[in-house]
Coordinates of C-alpha atoms in Angstrom, one line a residue:
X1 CA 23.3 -11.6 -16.0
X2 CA 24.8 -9.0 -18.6
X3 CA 25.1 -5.5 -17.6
X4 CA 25.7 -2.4 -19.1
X5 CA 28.9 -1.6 -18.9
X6 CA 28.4 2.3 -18.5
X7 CA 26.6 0.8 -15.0
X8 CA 28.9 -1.9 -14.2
X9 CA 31.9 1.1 -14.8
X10 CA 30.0 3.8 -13.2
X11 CA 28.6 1.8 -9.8
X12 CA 32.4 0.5 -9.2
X13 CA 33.5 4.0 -9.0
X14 CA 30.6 5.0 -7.0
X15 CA 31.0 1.7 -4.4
X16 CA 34.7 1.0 -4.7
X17 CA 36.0 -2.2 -5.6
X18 CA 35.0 -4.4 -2.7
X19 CA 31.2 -2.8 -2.4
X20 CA 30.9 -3.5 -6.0
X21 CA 32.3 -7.3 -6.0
X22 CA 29.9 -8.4 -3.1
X23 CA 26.6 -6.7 -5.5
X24 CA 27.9 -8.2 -8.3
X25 CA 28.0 -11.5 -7.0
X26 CA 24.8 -11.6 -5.2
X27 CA 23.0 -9.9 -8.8
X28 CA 23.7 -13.7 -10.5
X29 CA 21.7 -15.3 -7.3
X30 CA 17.9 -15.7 -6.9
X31 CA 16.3 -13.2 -4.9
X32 CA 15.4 -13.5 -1.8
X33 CA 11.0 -14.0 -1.3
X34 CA 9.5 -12.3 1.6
X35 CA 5.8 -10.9 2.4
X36 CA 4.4 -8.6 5.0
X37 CA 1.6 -9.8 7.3
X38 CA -1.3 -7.4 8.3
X39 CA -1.2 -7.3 12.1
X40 CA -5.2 -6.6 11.3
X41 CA -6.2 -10.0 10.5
X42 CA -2.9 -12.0 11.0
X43 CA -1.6 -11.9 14.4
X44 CA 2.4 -11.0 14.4
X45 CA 3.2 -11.3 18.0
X46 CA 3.2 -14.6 20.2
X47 CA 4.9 -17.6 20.1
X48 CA 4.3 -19.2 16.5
X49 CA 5.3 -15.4 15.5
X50 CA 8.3 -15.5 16.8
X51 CA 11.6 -16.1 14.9
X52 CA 12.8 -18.9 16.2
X53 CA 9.7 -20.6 15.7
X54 CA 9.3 -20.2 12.4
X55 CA 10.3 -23.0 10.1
X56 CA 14.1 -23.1 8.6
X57 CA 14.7 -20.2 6.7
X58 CA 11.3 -18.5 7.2
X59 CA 13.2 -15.9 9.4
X60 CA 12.3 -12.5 10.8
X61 CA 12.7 -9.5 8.2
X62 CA 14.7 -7.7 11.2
X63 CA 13.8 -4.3 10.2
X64 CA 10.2 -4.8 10.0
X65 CA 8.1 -6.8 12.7
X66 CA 5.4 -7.9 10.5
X67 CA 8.3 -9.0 7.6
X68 CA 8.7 -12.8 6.6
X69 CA 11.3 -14.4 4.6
X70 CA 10.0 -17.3 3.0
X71 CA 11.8 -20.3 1.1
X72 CA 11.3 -20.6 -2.2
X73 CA 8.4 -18.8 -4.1
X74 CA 5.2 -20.1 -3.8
X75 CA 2.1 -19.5 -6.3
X76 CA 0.7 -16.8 -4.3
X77 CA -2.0 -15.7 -6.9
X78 CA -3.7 -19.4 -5.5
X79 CA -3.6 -18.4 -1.9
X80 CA -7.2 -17.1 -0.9
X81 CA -5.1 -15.6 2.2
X82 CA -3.7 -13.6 0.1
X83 CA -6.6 -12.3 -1.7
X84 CA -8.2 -12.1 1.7
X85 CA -5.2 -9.6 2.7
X86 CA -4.0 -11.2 4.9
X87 CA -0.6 -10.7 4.2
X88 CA 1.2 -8.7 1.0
X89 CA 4.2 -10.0 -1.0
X90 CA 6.8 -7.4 -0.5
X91 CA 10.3 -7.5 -1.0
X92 CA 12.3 -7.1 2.2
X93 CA 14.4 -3.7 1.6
X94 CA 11.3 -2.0 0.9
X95 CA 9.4 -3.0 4.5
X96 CA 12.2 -0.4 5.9
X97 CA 8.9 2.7 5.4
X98 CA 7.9 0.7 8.4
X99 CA 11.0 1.0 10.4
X100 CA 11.2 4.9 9.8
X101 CA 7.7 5.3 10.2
X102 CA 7.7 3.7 13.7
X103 CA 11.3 6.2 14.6
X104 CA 10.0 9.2 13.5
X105 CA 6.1 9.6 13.9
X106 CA 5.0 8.6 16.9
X107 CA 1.6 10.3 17.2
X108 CA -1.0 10.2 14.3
X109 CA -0.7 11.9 11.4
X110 CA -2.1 12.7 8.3
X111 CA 0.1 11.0 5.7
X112 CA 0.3 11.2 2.0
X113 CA 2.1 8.1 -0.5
X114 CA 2.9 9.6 -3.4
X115 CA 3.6 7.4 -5.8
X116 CA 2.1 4.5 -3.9
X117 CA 1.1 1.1 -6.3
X118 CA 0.6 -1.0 -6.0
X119 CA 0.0 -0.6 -2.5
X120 CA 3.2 -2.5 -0.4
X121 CA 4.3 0.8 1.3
X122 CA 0.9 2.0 1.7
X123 CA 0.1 -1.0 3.5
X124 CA 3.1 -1.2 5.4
X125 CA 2.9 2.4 6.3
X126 CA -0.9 1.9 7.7
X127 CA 0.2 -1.1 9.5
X128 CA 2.7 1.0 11.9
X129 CA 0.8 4.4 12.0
X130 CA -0.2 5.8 15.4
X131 CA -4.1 5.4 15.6
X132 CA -5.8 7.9 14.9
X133 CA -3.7 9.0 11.8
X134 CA -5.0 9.3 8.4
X135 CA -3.3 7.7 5.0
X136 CA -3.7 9.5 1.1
X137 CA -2.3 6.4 -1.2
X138 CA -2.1 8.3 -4.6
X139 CA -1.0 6.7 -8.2
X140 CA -1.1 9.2 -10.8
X141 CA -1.3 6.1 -13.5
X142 CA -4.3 5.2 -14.4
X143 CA -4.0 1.6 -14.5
X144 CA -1.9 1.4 -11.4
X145 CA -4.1 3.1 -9.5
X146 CA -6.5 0.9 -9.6
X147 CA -4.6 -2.0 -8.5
X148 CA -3.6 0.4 -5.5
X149 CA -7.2 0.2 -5.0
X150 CA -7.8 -3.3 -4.9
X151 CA -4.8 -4.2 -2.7
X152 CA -5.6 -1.2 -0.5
X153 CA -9.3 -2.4 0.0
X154 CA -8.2 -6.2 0.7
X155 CA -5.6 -4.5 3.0
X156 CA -9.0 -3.2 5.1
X157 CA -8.0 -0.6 7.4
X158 CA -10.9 2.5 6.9
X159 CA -8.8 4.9 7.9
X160 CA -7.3 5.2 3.9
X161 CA -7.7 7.2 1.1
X162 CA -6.9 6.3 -2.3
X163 CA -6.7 8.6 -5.1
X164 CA -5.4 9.3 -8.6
X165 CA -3.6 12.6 -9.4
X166 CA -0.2 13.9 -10.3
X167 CA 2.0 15.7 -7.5
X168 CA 1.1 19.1 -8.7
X169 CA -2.7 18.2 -8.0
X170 CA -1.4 17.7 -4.4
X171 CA 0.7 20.8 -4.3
X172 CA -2.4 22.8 -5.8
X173 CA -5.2 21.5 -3.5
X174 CA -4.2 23.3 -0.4
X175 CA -4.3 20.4 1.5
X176 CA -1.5 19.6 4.2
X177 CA 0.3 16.6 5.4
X178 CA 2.2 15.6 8.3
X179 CA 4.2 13.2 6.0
X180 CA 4.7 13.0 3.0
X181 CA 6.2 9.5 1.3
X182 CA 7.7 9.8 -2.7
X183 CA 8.6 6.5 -3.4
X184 CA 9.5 8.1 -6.7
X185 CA 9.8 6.5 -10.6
X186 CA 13.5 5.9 -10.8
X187 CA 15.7 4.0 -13.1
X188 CA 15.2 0.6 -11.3
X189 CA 19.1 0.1 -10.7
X190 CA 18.3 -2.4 -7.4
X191 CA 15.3 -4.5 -9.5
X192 CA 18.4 -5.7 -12.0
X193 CA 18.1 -9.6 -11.1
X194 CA 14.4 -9.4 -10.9
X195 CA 13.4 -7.2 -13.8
X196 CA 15.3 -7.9 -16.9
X197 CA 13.4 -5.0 -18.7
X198 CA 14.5 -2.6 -16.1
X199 CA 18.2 -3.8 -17.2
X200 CA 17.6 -3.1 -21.1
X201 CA 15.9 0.4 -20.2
X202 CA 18.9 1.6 -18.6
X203 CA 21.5 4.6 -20.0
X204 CA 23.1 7.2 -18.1
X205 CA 20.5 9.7 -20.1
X206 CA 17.8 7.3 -18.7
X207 CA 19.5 8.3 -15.2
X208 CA 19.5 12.2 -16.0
X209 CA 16.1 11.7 -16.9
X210 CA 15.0 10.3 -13.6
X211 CA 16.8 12.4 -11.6
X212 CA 15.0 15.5 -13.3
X213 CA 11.5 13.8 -12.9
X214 CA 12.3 13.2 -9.6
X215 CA 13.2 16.7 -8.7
X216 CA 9.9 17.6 -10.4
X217 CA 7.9 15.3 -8.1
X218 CA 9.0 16.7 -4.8
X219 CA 9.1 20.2 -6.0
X220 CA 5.5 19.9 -7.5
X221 CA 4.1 18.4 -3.7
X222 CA 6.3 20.3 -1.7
X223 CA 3.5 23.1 -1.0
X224 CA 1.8 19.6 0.5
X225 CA 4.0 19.2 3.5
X226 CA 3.5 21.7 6.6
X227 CA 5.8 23.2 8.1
X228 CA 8.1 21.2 10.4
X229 CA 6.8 18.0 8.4
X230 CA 8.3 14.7 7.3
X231 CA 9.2 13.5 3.7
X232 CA 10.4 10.3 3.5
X233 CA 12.2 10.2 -0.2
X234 CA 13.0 6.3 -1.6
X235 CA 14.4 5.1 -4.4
X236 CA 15.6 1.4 -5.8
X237 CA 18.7 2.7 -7.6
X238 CA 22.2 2.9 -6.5
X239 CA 23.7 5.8 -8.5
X240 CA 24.0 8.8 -6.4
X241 CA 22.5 11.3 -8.9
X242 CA 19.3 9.9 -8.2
X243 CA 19.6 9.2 -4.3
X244 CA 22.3 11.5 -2.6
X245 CA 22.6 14.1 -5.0
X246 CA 18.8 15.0 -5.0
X247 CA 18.3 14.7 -0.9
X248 CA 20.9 17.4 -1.3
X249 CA 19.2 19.3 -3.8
X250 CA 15.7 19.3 -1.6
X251 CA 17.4 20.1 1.2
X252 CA 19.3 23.3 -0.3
X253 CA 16.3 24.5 -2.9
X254 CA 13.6 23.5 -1.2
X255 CA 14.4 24.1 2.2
X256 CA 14.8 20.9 4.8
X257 CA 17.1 19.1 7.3
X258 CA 18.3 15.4 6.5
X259 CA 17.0 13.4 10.0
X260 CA 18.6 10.6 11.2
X261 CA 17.4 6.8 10.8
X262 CA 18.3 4.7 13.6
X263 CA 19.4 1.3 12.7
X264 CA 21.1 -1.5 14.1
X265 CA 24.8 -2.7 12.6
X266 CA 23.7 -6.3 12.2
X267 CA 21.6 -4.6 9.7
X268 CA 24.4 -4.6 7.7
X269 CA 22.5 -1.0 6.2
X270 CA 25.1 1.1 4.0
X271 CA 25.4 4.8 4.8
X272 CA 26.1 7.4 2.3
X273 CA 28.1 6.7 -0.8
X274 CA 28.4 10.3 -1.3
X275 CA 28.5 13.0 1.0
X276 CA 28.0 12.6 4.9
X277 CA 24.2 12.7 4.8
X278 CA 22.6 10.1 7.4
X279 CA 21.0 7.8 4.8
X280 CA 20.2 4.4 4.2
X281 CA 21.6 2.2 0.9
X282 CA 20.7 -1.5 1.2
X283 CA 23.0 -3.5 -1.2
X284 CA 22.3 -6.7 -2.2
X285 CA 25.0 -9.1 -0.6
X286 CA 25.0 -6.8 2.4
X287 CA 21.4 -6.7 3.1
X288 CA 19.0 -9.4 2.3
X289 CA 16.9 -7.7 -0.1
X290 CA 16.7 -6.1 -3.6
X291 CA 18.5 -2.1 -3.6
X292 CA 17.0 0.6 -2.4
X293 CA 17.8 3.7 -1.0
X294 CA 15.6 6.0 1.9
X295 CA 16.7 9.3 3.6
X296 CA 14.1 11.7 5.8
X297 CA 14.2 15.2 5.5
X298 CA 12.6 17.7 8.0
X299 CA 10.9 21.2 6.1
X300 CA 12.1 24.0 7.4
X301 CA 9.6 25.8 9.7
X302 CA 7.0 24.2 12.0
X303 CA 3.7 24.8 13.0
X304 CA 1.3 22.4 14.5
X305 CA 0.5 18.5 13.6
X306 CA -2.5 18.7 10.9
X307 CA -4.9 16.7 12.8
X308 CA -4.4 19.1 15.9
X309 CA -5.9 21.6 13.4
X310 CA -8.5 19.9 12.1
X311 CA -9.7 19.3 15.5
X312 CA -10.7 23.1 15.6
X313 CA -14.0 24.3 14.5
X314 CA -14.8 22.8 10.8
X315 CA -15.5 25.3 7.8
X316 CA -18.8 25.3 6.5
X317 CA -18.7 23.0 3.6
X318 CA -18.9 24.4 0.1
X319 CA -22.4 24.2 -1.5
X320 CA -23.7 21.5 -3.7
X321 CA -26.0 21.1 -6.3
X322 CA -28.8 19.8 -4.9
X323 CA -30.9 16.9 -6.4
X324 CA -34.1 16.9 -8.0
X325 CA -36.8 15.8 -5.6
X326 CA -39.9 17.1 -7.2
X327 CA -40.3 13.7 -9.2
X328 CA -39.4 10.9 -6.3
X329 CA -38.4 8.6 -9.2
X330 CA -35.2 11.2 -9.9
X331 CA -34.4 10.8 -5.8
X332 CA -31.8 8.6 -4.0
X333 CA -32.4 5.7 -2.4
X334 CA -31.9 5.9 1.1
X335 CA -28.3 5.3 2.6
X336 CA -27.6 1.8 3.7
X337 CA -27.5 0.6 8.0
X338 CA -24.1 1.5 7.8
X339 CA -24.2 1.6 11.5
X340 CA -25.8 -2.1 11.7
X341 CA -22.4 -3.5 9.1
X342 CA -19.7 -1.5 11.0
X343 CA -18.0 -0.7 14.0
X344 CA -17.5 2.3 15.1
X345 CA -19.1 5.7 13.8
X346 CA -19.2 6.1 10.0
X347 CA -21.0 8.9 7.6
X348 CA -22.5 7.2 4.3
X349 CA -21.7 9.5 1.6
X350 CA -21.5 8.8 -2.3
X351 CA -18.7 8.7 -4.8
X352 CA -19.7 8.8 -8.6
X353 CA -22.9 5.9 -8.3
X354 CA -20.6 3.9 -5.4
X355 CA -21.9 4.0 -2.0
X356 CA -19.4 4.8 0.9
X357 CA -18.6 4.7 4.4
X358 CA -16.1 7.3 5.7
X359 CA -14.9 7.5 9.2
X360 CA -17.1 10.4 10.8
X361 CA -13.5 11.7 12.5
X362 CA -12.0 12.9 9.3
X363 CA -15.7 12.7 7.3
X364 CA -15.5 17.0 6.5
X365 CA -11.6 16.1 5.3
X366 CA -12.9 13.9 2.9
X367 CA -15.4 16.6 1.5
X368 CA -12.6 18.5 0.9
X369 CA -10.2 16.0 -0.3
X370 CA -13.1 15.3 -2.8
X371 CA -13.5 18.9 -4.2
X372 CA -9.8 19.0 -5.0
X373 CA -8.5 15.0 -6.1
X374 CA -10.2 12.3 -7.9
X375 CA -10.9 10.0 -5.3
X376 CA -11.1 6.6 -6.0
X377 CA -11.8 4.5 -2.7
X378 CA -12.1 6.0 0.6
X379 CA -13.0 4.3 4.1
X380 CA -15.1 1.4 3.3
X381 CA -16.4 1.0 0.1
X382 CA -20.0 -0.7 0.4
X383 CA -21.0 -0.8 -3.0
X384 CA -23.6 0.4 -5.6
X385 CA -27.4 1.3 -5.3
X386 CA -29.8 -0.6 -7.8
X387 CA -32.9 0.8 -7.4
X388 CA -33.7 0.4 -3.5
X389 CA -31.0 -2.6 -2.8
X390 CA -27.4 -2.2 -2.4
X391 CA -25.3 -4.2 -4.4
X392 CA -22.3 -5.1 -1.7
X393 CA -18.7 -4.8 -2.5
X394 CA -15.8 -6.8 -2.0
X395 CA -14.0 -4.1 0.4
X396 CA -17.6 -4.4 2.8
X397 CA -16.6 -7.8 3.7
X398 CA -13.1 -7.3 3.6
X399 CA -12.8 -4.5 6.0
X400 CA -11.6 -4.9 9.3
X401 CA -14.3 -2.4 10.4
X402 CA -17.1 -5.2 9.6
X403 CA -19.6 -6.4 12.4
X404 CA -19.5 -10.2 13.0
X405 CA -22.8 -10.5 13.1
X406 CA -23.8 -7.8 10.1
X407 CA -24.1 -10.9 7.2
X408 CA -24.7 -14.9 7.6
X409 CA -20.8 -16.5 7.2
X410 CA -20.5 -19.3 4.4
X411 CA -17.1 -21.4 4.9
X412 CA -16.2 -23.1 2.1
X413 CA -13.1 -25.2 1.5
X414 CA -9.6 -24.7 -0.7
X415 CA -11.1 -25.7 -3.9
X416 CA -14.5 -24.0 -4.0
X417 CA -13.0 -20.2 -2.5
X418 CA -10.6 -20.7 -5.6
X419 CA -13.0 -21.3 -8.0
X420 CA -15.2 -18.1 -6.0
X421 CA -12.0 -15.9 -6.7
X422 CA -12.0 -17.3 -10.3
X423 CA -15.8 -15.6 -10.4
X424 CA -17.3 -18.9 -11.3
X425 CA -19.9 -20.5 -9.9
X426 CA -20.2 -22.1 -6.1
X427 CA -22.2 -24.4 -4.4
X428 CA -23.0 -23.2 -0.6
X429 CA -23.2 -25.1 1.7
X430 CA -26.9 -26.3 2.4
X431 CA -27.4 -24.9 5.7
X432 CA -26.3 -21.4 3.9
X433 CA -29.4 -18.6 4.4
X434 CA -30.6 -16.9 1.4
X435 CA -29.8 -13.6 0.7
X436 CA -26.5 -11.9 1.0
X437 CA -23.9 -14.1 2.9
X438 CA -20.1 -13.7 3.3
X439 CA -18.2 -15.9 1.6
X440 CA -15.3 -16.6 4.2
X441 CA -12.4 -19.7 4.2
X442 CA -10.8 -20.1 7.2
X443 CA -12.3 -17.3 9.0
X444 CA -11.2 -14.6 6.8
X445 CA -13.2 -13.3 4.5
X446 CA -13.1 -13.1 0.4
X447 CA -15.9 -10.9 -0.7
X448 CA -20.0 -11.4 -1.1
X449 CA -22.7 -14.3 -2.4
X450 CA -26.0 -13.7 -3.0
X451 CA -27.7 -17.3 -2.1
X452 CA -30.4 -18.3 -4.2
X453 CA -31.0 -21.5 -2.8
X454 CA -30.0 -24.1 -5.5
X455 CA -27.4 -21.2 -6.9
X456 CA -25.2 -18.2 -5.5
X457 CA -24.7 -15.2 -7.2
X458 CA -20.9 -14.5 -7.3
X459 CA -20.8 -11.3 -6.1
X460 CA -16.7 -11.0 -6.2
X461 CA -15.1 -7.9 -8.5
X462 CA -14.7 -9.1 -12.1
X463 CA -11.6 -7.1 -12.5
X464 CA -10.1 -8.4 -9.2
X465 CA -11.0 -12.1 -10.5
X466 CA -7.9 -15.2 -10.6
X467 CA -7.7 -15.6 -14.6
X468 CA -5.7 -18.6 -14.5
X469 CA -7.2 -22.0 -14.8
X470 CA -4.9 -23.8 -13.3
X471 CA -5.2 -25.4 -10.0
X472 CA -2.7 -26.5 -7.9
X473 CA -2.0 -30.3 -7.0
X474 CA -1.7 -29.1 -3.6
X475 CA -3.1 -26.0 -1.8
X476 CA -1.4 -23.1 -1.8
X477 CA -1.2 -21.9 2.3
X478 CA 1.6 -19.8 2.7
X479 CA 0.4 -18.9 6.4
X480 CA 0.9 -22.4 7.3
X481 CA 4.6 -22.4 5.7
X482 CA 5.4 -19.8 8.6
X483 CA 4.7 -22.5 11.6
X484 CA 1.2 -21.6 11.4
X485 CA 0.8 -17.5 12.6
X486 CA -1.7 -17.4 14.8
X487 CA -4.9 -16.4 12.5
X488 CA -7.6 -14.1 13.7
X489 CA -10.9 -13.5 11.4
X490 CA -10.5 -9.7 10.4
X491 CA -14.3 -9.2 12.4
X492 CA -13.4 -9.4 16.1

């Protein structure tokens, strides 16, 4: 691997000789693969969870419960466990949101990701969140948002809502948060060995640039955050004009305390490279993972959690334009049985043509939150109304909030829940009902079929869809390459 040699010269002075020698030498080896299970519909705790059950090498991300290490890279894009969400490929430096998250809120909250696709510290962040707490996963790029979507939808958890805006949308909506995560666009110093175009992209302007943007960011959402709240800032750079310089520079403009982060030693975390600040650096050759730097910074002031508020009386709603009803033809159909296909209580509601479930606890947030942002998934997405039937989505049957019993349950093996993710064709099995079925492998399930009888409709997303052709010799289970995790379908 070739550097720059304004990085190379710049990151010795920054680390010292010794700091620099160890990440030099471990940028020429392969990275390390790791994923995240969802304790949802993967159990994490028990004896085949446990590291010393797991198979040579599969060890324990020690910072994160839920981590893996794997070894060697399988082809994860034919795992259906994967598409099922069971799990998310993450690497391991960035599971530490989980760690912080577990240290430093400890009763629900109403949490805001930033900058959040595609979707690992999203996910990882719903996994450890008190329940009860609430999640805004926001990509202003277009694109990228909607792969936040998807993988926050196969993720399942209702209690999420994904949107697309830019920080000063946030900062402008008058909408508060608890926490606040910017997982900000940075110049990708600690991604050298497994993005080569991060490598070519990188100057010291491209570094000024960054830090700028990122000052911009937090500045822009900073209105956001209440008083006495949480922002978690991240990078996956090394320099310090991006990482310790700007917590300083939020904490003196802006107004904030840098909070502690307890860790362990054998973490082998690095502190501050600059400055006495309690941060984290993970360093490749240190810490098994790719770079990246977190710090948490208290706002100055404090008043009381969000949710606590919202639990007060709720404002009257603003008025909406009502829909014609003097020509029945021009009315809706009726809402779905959301209460006969989920558990717990749920308000239908509708987004732009899609048909939603939102959780009824936080149902006159979402009003709100709908005025203000361009909302792109919320709660459970149940799909879209053609003429008096609903058209099911993918998220319906992926959500963890699904009754057992609300569809008929078609089990199908490796080879045919590939070729459903592919969006081809599948034969059922014959015993399948007609209608509307799950189509589930090993349990968990993968989206919707409508059974015809001699044919099924494949129901699955076509921009979610495998596009390879290519199937493998053998199948791909990574679940079983960890000893077998004890497996759960995501309905009980």
């Amino acid at each position: 691997m070739t550097l720059p040699q304004d990085f190379e010269a710049d990151t010795r002075r920054l680390m010292g000789d010794a700091l620099y020698a160890t990440l030099h030498q471990e940028l020429a080896a392969e990275p390390p693969v790791s994923i995240r299970l969802n304790p949802f519909k993967t159990s994490t705790t028990g004896p085949s969870a446990r590291a010393d059950a797991l198979r040579p090498g599969a060890d324990a991300v020690p910072w994160c419960a839920e981590g893996r290490y794997l070894v060697g890279r399988p082809n994860f894009t034919f795992d259906p466990f994967l598409h099922a969400g069971c799990y998310y490929v993450q690497e391991a430096a960035s599971m530490f949101v989980a760690h912080v998250l577990r240290q430093l809120a400890p009763t629900p909250v109403l949490m805001l990701d930033l900058c959040a696709a595609p979707g690992g510290k999203s996910t990882a962040a719903r996994a450890v969140l008190p329940p009860g707490s609430l999640l805004f996963a926001n990509e202003p790029v277009r694109l990228r948002a909607s792969v936040l979507a998807e993988n926050v939808q196969k993720f399942g958890h209702p209690d999420t809502v994904v949107t697309h805006n830019f920080p000063r949308d946030y900062g402008r909506s008058g909408l508060l948060f608890d926490v606040i995560l910017a997982d900000v666009p940075c110049s990708g110093e600690g991604m050298f060995r497994k993005d080569e175009g991060a490598i070519g992209a990188w100057s010291r302007q491209h570094v000024a640039q960054c830090r700028q943007l990122q000052r911009t960011i937090v500045e822009d959402v900073w209105p956001a955050l209440r008083p006495g709240g949480l922002l978690v800032y991240s990078t996956c750079t090394f320099n310090a004009e991006e990482n310790e310089e700007n917590v300083d520079w939020i904490a003196r403009q802006l107004g904030a305390d840098v909070v502690d982060i307890p860790t362990r030693p054998e973490w082998n975390i690095t502190g501050a490279l600059v400055g006495r600040e309690p941060v984290c650096r993970f360093i490749p050759g240190k810490t098994r993972g790719e770079g990246l730097f977190m710090a948490a910074l208290r706002k100055h002031g404090e008043s009381e959690g969000v949710l606590a508020q919202l639990a007060g009386p709720a404002r009257k709603p603003a008025a909406r334009k009502q829909p014609d009803r003097r020509n029945k033809a021009n009315a809706p159909a009726a809402l779905p049985p959301v209460e006969a296909w989920l558990e717990g209580d749920f308000r239908p509601t509708d987004l732009r043509g899609t048909r939603l479930a939102v959780p009824a606890a936080w149902h006159t947030l979402y009003e709100r939150a709908a005025r203000q942002l361009h909302v792109l998934h919320a709660g459970v997405t149940l799909g879209v109304q053609k003429g008096r039937d609903l058209v099911p989505h993918a998220s319906l049957a992926l959500s963890t909030a699904l009754r057992s019993d609300a569809f008929p349950r078609a089990e199908v093996d490796y080879a045919t829940a590939v070729a459903y993710l592919r969006k081809e064709a599948v034969t059922l099995p014959p015993d399948t009902p007609r209608g509307l079925v799950v189509i589930a492998c090993r349990g968990h399930a993968l989206g919707f079929a409508k059974n015809l009888g001699g044919r099924a409709n494949n129901l699955y997303p076509q921009e979610w869809k495998i596009k390879s052709s290519h199937l493998p010799d053998t199948p791909v289970d990574v679940l079983a390459a960890l000893a077998a995790p004890t497996c759960r379908p995501h309905a009980d």
